[in-house]
PDB file of C-alpha atoms in Angstrom:
ATOM      1  CA  MET A   1      20.004  51.865 -10.887  1.00  0.00           C
ATOM      2  CA  LEU A   2      21.274  48.042  -9.345  1.00  0.00           C
ATOM      3  CA  THR A   3      23.604  47.042 -10.950  1.00  0.00           C
ATOM      4  CA  ARG A   4      23.891  42.704 -11.200  1.00  0.00           C
ATOM      5  CA  ARG A   5      26.331  40.522 -11.667  1.00  0.00           C
ATOM      6  CA  VAL A   6      25.172  36.732 -14.337  1.00  0.00           C
ATOM      7  CA  LEU A   7      27.293  33.654 -12.904  1.00  0.00           C
ATOM      8  CA  ALA A   8      26.820  30.717 -15.123  1.00  0.00           C
ATOM      9  CA  LEU A   9      26.452  27.261 -14.158  1.00  0.00           C
ATOM     10  CA  THR A  10      29.924  25.510 -16.468  1.00  0.00           C
ATOM     11  CA  ALA A  11      28.189  22.694 -18.467  1.00  0.00           C
ATOM     12  CA  THR A  12      31.470  20.668 -17.385  1.00  0.00           C
ATOM     13  CA  LEU A  13      31.999  20.237 -13.519  1.00  0.00           C
ATOM     14  CA  PHE A  14      35.291  19.687 -11.751  1.00  0.00           C
ATOM     15  CA  VAL A  15      36.096  18.522  -7.814  1.00  0.00           C
ATOM     16  CA  LEU A  16      37.915  21.716  -6.883  1.00  0.00           C
ATOM     17  CA  ALA A  17      37.820  22.933  -2.457  1.00  0.00           C
ATOM     18  CA  VAL A  18      36.118  25.470  -1.620  1.00  0.00           C
ATOM     19  CA  PRO A  19      37.588  28.550   1.318  1.00  0.00           C
ATOM     20  CA  SER A  20      35.672  28.413   4.213  1.00  0.00           C
ATOM     21  CA  ALA A  21      35.638  31.926   4.178  1.00  0.00           C
ATOM     22  CA  ALA A  22      33.412  32.284   1.843  1.00  0.00           C
ATOM     23  CA  VAL A  23      30.627  30.301   3.554  1.00  0.00           C
ATOM     24  CA  ALA A  24      31.794  31.676   7.548  1.00  0.00           C
ATOM     25  CA  ASP A  25      28.789  34.485   7.683  1.00  0.00           C
ATOM     26  CA  PRO A  26      25.616  33.625   6.697  1.00  0.00           C
ATOM     27  CA  PRO A  27      23.641  36.444   4.796  1.00  0.00           C
ATOM     28  CA  ILE A  28      20.869  38.430   5.063  1.00  0.00           C
ATOM     29  CA  THR A  29      17.751  36.583   2.447  1.00  0.00           C
ATOM     30  CA  GLU A  30      14.442  36.301   1.928  1.00  0.00           C
ATOM     31  CA  CYS A  31      14.636  32.185   2.220  1.00  0.00           C
ATOM     32  CA  PRO A  32      13.496  30.974   5.377  1.00  0.00           C
ATOM     33  CA  PRO A  33      13.719  27.266   5.565  1.00  0.00           C
ATOM     34  CA  GLY A  34       9.817  26.347   4.747  1.00  0.00           C
ATOM     35  CA  SER A  35       9.730  27.418   2.128  1.00  0.00           C
ATOM     36  CA  ASP A  36       9.366  26.266  -1.328  1.00  0.00           C
ATOM     37  CA  SER A  37      10.795  28.278  -3.475  1.00  0.00           C
ATOM     38  CA  CYS A  38      12.122  32.099  -2.585  1.00  0.00           C
ATOM     39  CA  HIS A  39      13.735  35.448  -3.324  1.00  0.00           C
ATOM     40  CA  ILE A  40      16.974  36.857  -3.368  1.00  0.00           C
ATOM     41  CA  ILE A  41      18.800  39.654  -4.627  1.00  0.00           C
ATOM     42  CA  ASP A  42      22.614  40.029  -5.565  1.00  0.00           C
ATOM     43  CA  GLU A  43      23.956  43.246  -5.326  1.00  0.00           C
ATOM     44  CA  ASP A  44      26.691  46.024  -5.316  1.00  0.00           C
ATOM     45  CA  GLU A  45      25.576  48.635  -4.923  1.00  0.00           C
ATOM     46  CA  ASP A  46      22.581  51.055  -3.735  1.00  0.00           C
ATOM     47  CA  THR A  47      18.868  48.809  -3.881  1.00  0.00           C
ATOM     48  CA  GLY A  48      16.580  51.389  -4.990  1.00  0.00           C
ATOM     49  CA  GLY A  49      14.626  52.371  -7.271  1.00  0.00           C
ATOM     50  CA  GLY A  50      12.262  49.470  -6.494  1.00  0.00           C
ATOM     51  CA  GLY A  51      14.034  47.022  -9.479  1.00  0.00           C
ATOM     52  CA  ASP A  52      13.923  46.274 -12.500  1.00  0.00           C
ATOM     53  CA  ASN A  53       9.163  47.651 -12.345  1.00  0.00           C
ATOM     54  CA  GLY A  54      10.000  51.052 -12.116  1.00  0.00           C
ATOM     55  CA  ASP A  55       7.189  51.470  -9.305  1.00  0.00           C
ATOM     56  CA  GLY A  56       8.156  49.156  -7.049  1.00  0.00           C
ATOM     57  CA  ASN A  57       4.817  48.591  -5.497  1.00  0.00           C
ATOM     58  CA  ASN A  58       5.762  44.558  -5.385  1.00  0.00           C
ATOM     59  CA  GLY A  59       9.708  44.646  -4.484  1.00  0.00           C
ATOM     60  CA  GLY A  60      10.185  42.453  -8.158  1.00  0.00           C
ATOM     61  CA  ASN A  61       7.724  40.301  -7.209  1.00  0.00           C
ATOM     62  CA  GLU A  62       4.092  40.154  -9.131  1.00  0.00           C
ATOM     63  CA  GLY A  63       1.230  39.830  -6.822  1.00  0.00           C
ATOM     64  CA  GLY A  64       2.692  41.323  -4.196  1.00  0.00           C
ATOM     65  CA  GLY A  65       3.239  40.163  -1.209  1.00  0.00           C
ATOM     66  CA  GLY A  66       0.402  37.346  -1.422  1.00  0.00           C
ATOM     67  CA  GLY A  67       2.719  35.531  -4.515  1.00  0.00           C
ATOM     68  CA  GLU A  68       4.671  32.472  -5.128  1.00  0.00           C
ATOM     69  CA  ARG A  69       8.873  34.037  -4.156  1.00  0.00           C
ATOM     70  CA  GLU A  70      11.389  33.110  -6.596  1.00  0.00           C
ATOM     71  CA  CYS A  71      14.537  32.862  -5.573  1.00  0.00           C
ATOM     72  CA  THR A  72      17.511  35.633  -8.511  1.00  0.00           C
ATOM     73  CA  ARG A  73      20.936  35.254  -9.483  1.00  0.00           C
ATOM     74  CA  GLY A  74      21.499  38.933 -11.088  1.00  0.00           C
ATOM     75  CA  GLU A  75      19.696  38.678 -13.852  1.00  0.00           C
ATOM     76  CA  GLU A  76      18.223  35.242 -14.264  1.00  0.00           C
ATOM     77  CA  VAL A  77      15.902  33.000 -12.022  1.00  0.00           C
ATOM     78  CA  VAL A  78      17.108  29.650  -9.922  1.00  0.00           C
ATOM     79  CA  PRO A  79      15.575  27.502  -7.980  1.00  0.00           C
ATOM     80  CA  CYS A  80      16.446  28.316  -4.542  1.00  0.00           C
ATOM     81  CA  TYR A  81      16.810  24.200  -4.351  1.00  0.00           C
ATOM     82  CA  ASP A  82      17.835  21.259  -6.927  1.00  0.00           C
ATOM     83  CA  PRO A  83      17.328  17.936  -6.617  1.00  0.00           C
ATOM     84  CA  ILE A  84      20.511  17.869  -8.001  1.00  0.00           C
ATOM     85  CA  PHE A  85      22.782  20.686  -7.047  1.00  0.00           C
ATOM     86  CA  GLY A  86      21.703  21.138  -3.408  1.00  0.00           C
ATOM     87  CA  TRP A  87      20.161  24.186  -1.734  1.00  0.00           C
ATOM     88  CA  PHE A  88      21.285  28.390  -3.171  1.00  0.00           C
ATOM     89  CA  ASN A  89      23.750  29.918  -1.205  1.00  0.00           C
ATOM     90  CA  GLN A  90      23.672  33.935  -1.731  1.00  0.00           C
ATOM     91  CA  ALA A  91      27.234  33.869  -0.296  1.00  0.00           C
ATOM     92  CA  ASP A  92      28.866  32.163  -2.391  1.00  0.00           C
ATOM     93  CA  GLY A  93      26.522  31.701  -5.292  1.00  0.00           C
ATOM     94  CA  CYS A  94      26.676  27.537  -4.459  1.00  0.00           C
ATOM     95  CA  TYR A  95      24.441  25.612  -4.221  1.00  0.00           C
ATOM     96  CA  TYR A  96      25.320  23.521  -1.597  1.00  0.00           C
ATOM     97  CA  LYS A  97      24.207  19.589  -0.730  1.00  0.00           C
ATOM     98  CA  LEU A  98      24.200  16.709   2.271  1.00  0.00           C
ATOM     99  CA  THR A  99      26.950  14.461   0.845  1.00  0.00           C
ATOM    100  CA  GLU A 100      26.199  10.973   0.500  1.00  0.00           C
ATOM    101  CA  PRO A 101      28.195   9.426   1.639  1.00  0.00           C
ATOM    102  CA  GLN A 102      28.488  10.869   5.079  1.00  0.00           C
ATOM    103  CA  HIS A 103      32.960  11.720   6.527  1.00  0.00           C
ATOM    104  CA  PRO A 104      33.098  11.249   9.797  1.00  0.00           C
ATOM    105  CA  PRO A 105      31.790  14.271  11.317  1.00  0.00           C
ATOM    106  CA  LYS A 106      34.539  17.040  11.551  1.00  0.00           C
ATOM    107  CA  PRO A 107      36.827  17.018  15.104  1.00  0.00           C
ATOM    108  CA  GLY A 108      35.134  19.634  17.225  1.00  0.00           C
ATOM    109  CA  GLY A 109      32.385  20.155  14.839  1.00  0.00           C
ATOM    110  CA  SER A 110      28.752  20.578  16.707  1.00  0.00           C
ATOM    111  CA  PRO A 111      26.736  17.036  16.341  1.00  0.00           C
ATOM    112  CA  ASP A 112      24.072  18.898  14.907  1.00  0.00           C
ATOM    113  CA  GLY A 113      27.018  19.525  11.292  1.00  0.00           C
ATOM    114  CA  ALA A 114      27.224  17.377   8.753  1.00  0.00           C
ATOM    115  CA  TRP A 115      29.530  17.775   5.430  1.00  0.00           C
ATOM    116  CA  TYR A 116      27.639  19.771   1.909  1.00  0.00           C
ATOM    117  CA  THR A 117      29.170  19.025  -1.357  1.00  0.00           C
ATOM    118  CA  PRO A 118      28.906  22.463  -2.941  1.00  0.00           C
ATOM    119  CA  THR A 119      28.447  23.091  -7.123  1.00  0.00           C
ATOM    120  CA  CYS A 120      29.480  26.410  -7.820  1.00  0.00           C
ATOM    121  CA  ALA A 121      30.714  29.267 -11.163  1.00  0.00           C
ATOM    122  CA  GLN A 122      33.076  26.797 -11.357  1.00  0.00           C
ATOM    123  CA  GLY A 123      32.352  23.466 -11.075  1.00  0.00           C
ATOM    124  CA  VAL A 124      31.605  20.783  -8.077  1.00  0.00           C
ATOM    125  CA  GLY A 125      34.008  20.984  -5.077  1.00  0.00           C
ATOM    126  CA  LEU A 126      35.264  19.722  -1.686  1.00  0.00           C
ATOM    127  CA  PRO A 127      32.828  18.190   0.881  1.00  0.00           C
ATOM    128  CA  VAL A 128      31.713  21.463   3.277  1.00  0.00           C
ATOM    129  CA  TRP A 129      31.731  21.014   7.110  1.00  0.00           C
ATOM    130  CA  PHE A 130      28.188  23.144   7.960  1.00  0.00           C
ATOM    131  CA  ASP A 131      27.938  23.003  12.154  1.00  0.00           C
ATOM    132  CA  ALA A 132      23.935  23.816  10.728  1.00  0.00           C
ATOM    133  CA  PRO A 133      22.229  24.452   7.763  1.00  0.00           C
ATOM    134  CA  PRO A 134      24.024  26.229   4.968  1.00  0.00           C
ATOM    135  CA  ALA A 135      21.614  29.434   4.431  1.00  0.00           C
ATOM    136  CA  GLY A 136      18.999  28.681   2.739  1.00  0.00           C
ATOM    137  CA  ALA A 137      18.764  24.837   3.391  1.00  0.00           C
ATOM    138  CA  GLU A 138      16.635  23.758   5.387  1.00  0.00           C
ATOM    139  CA  ALA A 139      18.185  20.730   7.576  1.00  0.00           C
ATOM    140  CA  PRO A 140      16.903  17.045   6.408  1.00  0.00           C
ATOM    141  CA  PRO A 141      14.857  14.760   8.233  1.00  0.00           C
ATOM    142  CA  ASP A 142      15.719  11.736  10.033  1.00  0.00           C
ATOM    143  CA  PRO A 143      16.853   9.105   8.322  1.00  0.00           C
ATOM    144  CA  GLU A 144      14.619   6.906  10.052  1.00  0.00           C
ATOM    145  CA  THR A 145      11.916   8.737  10.243  1.00  0.00           C
ATOM    146  CA  LEU A 146      12.179   9.203   5.609  1.00  0.00           C
ATOM    147  CA  ALA A 147      12.861   4.649   5.994  1.00  0.00           C
ATOM    148  CA  ARG A 148       9.539   4.402   7.826  1.00  0.00           C
ATOM    149  CA  ARG A 149       8.491   7.076   4.764  1.00  0.00           C
ATOM    150  CA  ALA A 150      10.042   4.253   2.446  1.00  0.00           C
ATOM    151  CA  PHE A 151       8.469   1.214   4.619  1.00  0.00           C
ATOM    152  CA  ALA A 152       5.410   2.081   3.871  1.00  0.00           C
ATOM    153  CA  GLU A 153       4.791   2.281   0.285  1.00  0.00           C
ATOM    154  CA  ILE A 154       5.478  -1.566   0.666  1.00  0.00           C
ATOM    155  CA  THR A 155       3.821  -4.091   0.730  1.00  0.00           C
ATOM    156  CA  LEU A 156       4.499  -7.474   2.016  1.00  0.00           C
ATOM    157  CA  ARG A 157       1.685 -10.278   2.274  1.00  0.00           C
ATOM    158  CA  ALA A 158       1.227 -13.733   3.615  1.00  0.00           C
ATOM    159  CA  PRO A 159       2.506 -16.752   2.636  1.00  0.00           C
ATOM    160  CA  ASP A 160       1.469 -17.839  -0.635  1.00  0.00           C
ATOM    161  CA  LEU A 161       0.995 -22.048   1.706  1.00  0.00           C
ATOM    162  CA  GLN A 162       2.040 -24.628  -0.244  1.00  0.00           C
ATOM    163  CA  ILE A 163       0.664 -28.502   1.093  1.00  0.00           C
ATOM    164  CA  LYS A 164       0.554 -32.062  -0.297  1.00  0.00           C
ATOM    165  CA  PRO A 165      -1.916 -33.692  -0.024  1.00  0.00           C
ATOM    166  CA  ASP A 166      -3.876 -31.730  -1.285  1.00  0.00           C
ATOM    167  CA  PRO A 167      -6.658 -29.848   1.376  1.00  0.00           C
ATOM    168  CA  ASN A 168      -9.237 -30.607  -1.106  1.00  0.00           C
ATOM    169  CA  GLY A 169      -8.308 -33.892  -0.297  1.00  0.00           C
ATOM    170  CA  ALA A 170      -7.202 -36.142   1.812  1.00  0.00           C
ATOM    171  CA  GLY A 171      -3.473 -37.732   2.798  1.00  0.00           C
ATOM    172  CA  LEU A 172      -2.895 -40.697   5.550  1.00  0.00           C
ATOM    173  CA  VAL A 173      -1.186 -41.293   8.776  1.00  0.00           C
ATOM    174  CA  GLY A 174       2.259 -42.272   8.570  1.00  0.00           C
ATOM    175  CA  LEU A 175       2.553 -41.612   5.266  1.00  0.00           C
ATOM    176  CA  PRO A 176       5.822 -37.902   4.410  1.00  0.00           C
ATOM    177  CA  VAL A 177       3.754 -34.516   3.995  1.00  0.00           C
ATOM    178  CA  TRP A 178       5.188 -31.266   1.870  1.00  0.00           C
ATOM    179  CA  LEU A 179       5.170 -28.294   2.358  1.00  0.00           C
ATOM    180  CA  TRP A 180       6.449 -25.186   0.583  1.00  0.00           C
ATOM    181  CA  VAL A 181       5.469 -21.530  -0.706  1.00  0.00           C
ATOM    182  CA  GLU A 182       5.724 -20.719  -3.156  1.00  0.00           C
ATOM    183  CA  ARG A 183       8.231 -16.754  -3.601  1.00  0.00           C
ATOM    184  CA  GLY A 184       6.497 -13.801  -4.580  1.00  0.00           C
ATOM    185  CA  LEU A 185       8.178 -10.482  -4.517  1.00  0.00           C
ATOM    186  CA  GLU A 186       5.930  -9.289  -2.115  1.00  0.00           C
ATOM    187  CA  THR A 187       5.142 -12.416  -0.397  1.00  0.00           C
ATOM    188  CA  TRP A 188       9.642 -13.390   0.120  1.00  0.00           C
ATOM    189  CA  GLY A 189      11.376 -10.435  -1.169  1.00  0.00           C
ATOM    190  CA  PRO A 190      13.660  -8.909  -1.052  1.00  0.00           C
ATOM    191  CA  ILE A 191      11.964  -5.171  -1.988  1.00  0.00           C
ATOM    192  CA  PHE A 192      13.848  -2.688  -2.648  1.00  0.00           C
ATOM    193  CA  ASN A 193      12.691   1.524  -2.040  1.00  0.00           C
ATOM    194  CA  SER A 194      14.137   4.439  -0.862  1.00  0.00           C
ATOM    195  CA  GLU A 195      12.570   7.613  -0.039  1.00  0.00           C
ATOM    196  CA  SER A 196      14.255  11.010  -0.927  1.00  0.00           C
ATOM    197  CA  ASP A 197      14.184  14.494   0.454  1.00  0.00           C
ATOM    198  CA  ARG A 198      16.024  17.703   1.465  1.00  0.00           C
ATOM    199  CA  GLY A 199      18.745  16.055  -0.190  1.00  0.00           C
ATOM    200  CA  LEU A 200      18.841  13.258   1.818  1.00  0.00           C
ATOM    201  CA  THR A 201      18.136   9.869   0.780  1.00  0.00           C
ATOM    202  CA  VAL A 202      17.795   6.602   2.368  1.00  0.00           C
ATOM    203  CA  THR A 203      16.846   2.730   0.891  1.00  0.00           C
ATOM    204  CA  ILE A 204      15.359   0.231   2.387  1.00  0.00           C
ATOM    205  CA  GLU A 205      15.693  -3.316   1.925  1.00  0.00           C
ATOM    206  CA  ALA A 206      12.666  -6.684   2.788  1.00  0.00           C
ATOM    207  CA  ARG A 207      12.934  -9.373   2.554  1.00  0.00           C
ATOM    208  CA  VAL A 208      12.007 -12.742   4.035  1.00  0.00           C
ATOM    209  CA  ASN A 209      14.819 -14.955   6.464  1.00  0.00           C
ATOM    210  CA  ASN A 210      12.491 -17.742   8.235  1.00  0.00           C
ATOM    211  CA  LEU A 211       9.921 -19.780   6.936  1.00  0.00           C
ATOM    212  CA  THR A 212       7.965 -22.570  10.022  1.00  0.00           C
ATOM    213  CA  PHE A 213       4.797 -24.323   9.388  1.00  0.00           C
ATOM    214  CA  ASP A 214       2.759 -25.017  12.213  1.00  0.00           C
ATOM    215  CA  LEU A 215       0.947 -28.210  12.014  1.00  0.00           C
ATOM    216  CA  GLY A 216      -1.633 -28.411  13.947  1.00  0.00           C
ATOM    217  CA  ASP A 217      -1.259 -31.976  15.302  1.00  0.00           C
ATOM    218  CA  GLY A 218       0.884 -30.908  18.815  1.00  0.00           C
ATOM    219  CA  SER A 219       4.063 -31.705  17.228  1.00  0.00           C
ATOM    220  CA  PRO A 220       7.053 -28.741  17.221  1.00  0.00           C
ATOM    221  CA  PRO A 221       6.255 -26.441  14.311  1.00  0.00           C
ATOM    222  CA  VAL A 222       8.851 -27.553  11.545  1.00  0.00           C
ATOM    223  CA  SER A 223      11.868 -25.077   9.655  1.00  0.00           C
ATOM    224  CA  CYS A 224      12.008 -24.117   6.181  1.00  0.00           C
ATOM    225  CA  PRO A 225      14.455 -21.190   6.288  1.00  0.00           C
ATOM    226  CA  GLY A 226      14.566 -21.503   2.491  1.00  0.00           C
ATOM    227  CA  GLY A 227      11.091 -21.921   1.326  1.00  0.00           C
ATOM    228  CA  GLY A 228      10.648 -25.574   1.094  1.00  0.00           C
ATOM    229  CA  THR A 229      10.453 -27.607  -1.865  1.00  0.00           C
ATOM    230  CA  PRO A 230       6.635 -27.396  -4.584  1.00  0.00           C
ATOM    231  CA  TYR A 231       5.695 -31.427  -5.326  1.00  0.00           C
ATOM    232  CA  PRO A 232       6.776 -32.476  -8.027  1.00  0.00           C
ATOM    233  CA  LYS A 233       3.636 -34.442  -9.597  1.00  0.00           C
ATOM    234  CA  GLY A 234       4.723 -38.684  -8.664  1.00  0.00           C
ATOM    235  CA  ALA A 235       6.735 -38.133  -6.034  1.00  0.00           C
ATOM    236  CA  THR A 236       6.194 -41.074  -3.318  1.00  0.00           C
ATOM    237  CA  GLY A 237       9.249 -39.691  -0.887  1.00  0.00           C
ATOM    238  CA  PRO A 238       9.642 -36.424   1.374  1.00  0.00           C
ATOM    239  CA  SER A 239      10.508 -33.612   0.942  1.00  0.00           C
ATOM    240  CA  PRO A 240      14.281 -33.511   0.565  1.00  0.00           C
ATOM    241  CA  ASP A 241      14.042 -29.794   2.598  1.00  0.00           C
ATOM    242  CA  CYS A 242      10.222 -29.252   4.078  1.00  0.00           C
ATOM    243  CA  GLY A 243       8.563 -32.082   5.498  1.00  0.00           C
ATOM    244  CA  HIS A 244       5.687 -34.098   8.348  1.00  0.00           C
ATOM    245  CA  VAL A 245       4.365 -36.949   9.328  1.00  0.00           C
ATOM    246  CA  PHE A 246       0.361 -36.697  11.407  1.00  0.00           C
ATOM    247  CA  THR A 247       1.275 -40.294  13.419  1.00  0.00           C
ATOM    248  CA  LYS A 248      -2.500 -39.672  14.518  1.00  0.00           C
ATOM    249  CA  SER A 249      -6.283 -38.953  12.114  1.00  0.00           C
ATOM    250  CA  SER A 250      -7.585 -34.893  12.686  1.00  0.00           C
ATOM    251  CA  LYS A 251     -10.983 -37.273  12.862  1.00  0.00           C
ATOM    252  CA  GLN A 252     -11.327 -35.295  16.404  1.00  0.00           C
ATOM    253  CA  GLN A 253     -10.934 -31.578  14.799  1.00  0.00           C
ATOM    254  CA  PRO A 254     -13.184 -29.011  14.086  1.00  0.00           C
ATOM    255  CA  GLY A 255     -14.102 -29.555  10.213  1.00  0.00           C
ATOM    256  CA  GLN A 256     -12.102 -33.292  10.921  1.00  0.00           C
ATOM    257  CA  LYS A 257      -9.073 -31.663   9.909  1.00  0.00           C
ATOM    258  CA  PHE A 258      -5.653 -30.024  10.815  1.00  0.00           C
ATOM    259  CA  THR A 259      -5.110 -26.586  10.794  1.00  0.00           C
ATOM    260  CA  VAL A 260      -1.767 -25.788   9.523  1.00  0.00           C
ATOM    261  CA  THR A 261       0.138 -22.258   9.915  1.00  0.00           C
ATOM    262  CA  ALA A 262       2.650 -21.182   7.956  1.00  0.00           C
ATOM    263  CA  THR A 263       4.366 -18.080   9.002  1.00  0.00           C
ATOM    264  CA  THR A 264       6.002 -16.222   7.512  1.00  0.00           C
ATOM    265  CA  THR A 265       9.035 -13.733   9.378  1.00  0.00           C
ATOM    266  CA  TRP A 266      10.423 -10.265   7.551  1.00  0.00           C
ATOM    267  CA  THR A 267      13.796  -8.323   8.051  1.00  0.00           C
ATOM    268  CA  VAL A 268      13.356  -5.107   6.397  1.00  0.00           C
ATOM    269  CA  THR A 269      16.835  -2.665   6.651  1.00  0.00           C
ATOM    270  CA  TRP A 270      18.193   0.212   5.291  1.00  0.00           C
ATOM    271  CA  SER A 271      20.895   2.917   4.946  1.00  0.00           C
ATOM    272  CA  GLY A 272      21.304   6.549   4.029  1.00  0.00           C
ATOM    273  CA  GLY A 273      22.730   9.375   5.316  1.00  0.00           C
ATOM    274  CA  GLY A 274      25.549   8.063   6.847  1.00  0.00           C
ATOM    275  CA  GLU A 275      23.049   5.355   8.866  1.00  0.00           C
ATOM    276  CA  ILE A 276      22.281   2.137   8.702  1.00  0.00           C
ATOM    277  CA  GLY A 277      18.801   0.453  10.437  1.00  0.00           C
ATOM    278  CA  THR A 278      16.628  -2.227  11.324  1.00  0.00           C
ATOM    279  CA  PHE A 279      13.245  -1.619  12.277  1.00  0.00           C
ATOM    280  CA  GLU A 280      11.214  -4.763  13.918  1.00  0.00           C
ATOM    281  CA  PRO A 281      10.769  -8.018  12.426  1.00  0.00           C
ATOM    282  CA  GLN A 282       7.373  -8.494  10.729  1.00  0.00           C
ATOM    283  CA  ILE A 283       5.455 -11.983  10.694  1.00  0.00           C
ATOM    284  CA  ARG A 284       2.452 -12.473   8.145  1.00  0.00           C
ATOM    285  CA  GLU A 285       0.940 -16.314   8.525  1.00  0.00           C
ATOM    286  CA  ALA A 286      -1.454 -17.447   6.496  1.00  0.00           C
ATOM    287  CA  THR A 287      -3.337 -21.056   7.352  1.00  0.00           C
ATOM    288  CA  VAL A 288      -4.968 -23.736   5.732  1.00  0.00           C
ATOM    289  CA  GLY A 289      -6.791 -27.386   6.697  1.00  0.00           C
ATOM    290  CA  VAL A 290      -6.006 -30.418   5.977  1.00  0.00           C
ATOM    291  CA  ARG A 291      -7.737 -33.590   6.190  1.00  0.00           C
ATOM    292  CA  ILE A 292      -6.082 -36.443   6.945  1.00  0.00           C
ATOM    293  CA  ASN A 293      -7.598 -40.366   7.840  1.00  0.00           C
ATOM    294  CA  GLU A 294      -6.533 -43.812   9.495  1.00  0.00           C
ATOM    295  CA  LEU A 295      -4.585 -46.220   7.432  1.00  0.00           C
ATOM    296  CA  GLN A 296      -6.801 -48.281   7.002  1.00  0.00           C
ATOM    297  CA  VAL A 297      -5.505 -52.746   6.394  1.00  0.00           C
ATOM    298  CA  VAL A 298      -7.353 -54.574   5.754  1.00  0.00           C
ATOM    299  CA  THR A 299      -6.641 -58.367   6.335  1.00  0.00           C
ATOM    300  CA  GLU A 300      -8.582 -62.220   4.968  1.00  0.00           C
TER     301      GLU A 300
END
């Protein structure tokens, strides 16, 4: 009969060193990369007799070759992958998860190698270097690829452009115009998001780092990195940080209005897997028309 050992993970974990010899030779296992589950049998003696099935037709997997396989350790069915502990390794009965953050590469180690943190029956061990992923484990994805997945899940919207005088009214040549944006999460940031896969977690951060206004009158753009100051009712002076004075009317413009364009530039950074990076700048724009009339001087 098949003799099996049962190993139980203790509830209290402590740090210990794991001998490198324990993981030197990957075992023969039915845990191919890419599978969500697999069948591992911890054996002491011969493997004849078909296990506990009696007839031996399915090799311990109900439903034959077409059914979902499972990992077992002794009498216990265990997941081949655990989101906390990582991938199960039959060589030593430990789980291995990519260490975060990564330590410097092992001298002389493979460029494709990485540090993995083991969790065994005795507890959590010190990180172990592997030139290739431990047996049963899948290589983690490229961190930048994971970061782009996280970026695809967030929304960066055009700026919520505000201007005084009100676009439904009219301003006057020579009088101050106030410019600003409402700083919402999706229009200004910061926005954070994370994505995890095969033991690797990457976090991104997106935030506006510059805001400019093109007034449509041929003047240089106005830079307002802080977002500008909302117009307080009754104010007669200029904006303290984001304003403009038109020196000509909009009478000759299409619709007799200047087209004001607010442009936000977003910076998106990411970190994970011991790496950091920055995506290409993200640009969002919003426009509004504003009428500027000539200042009429009345004389007698």
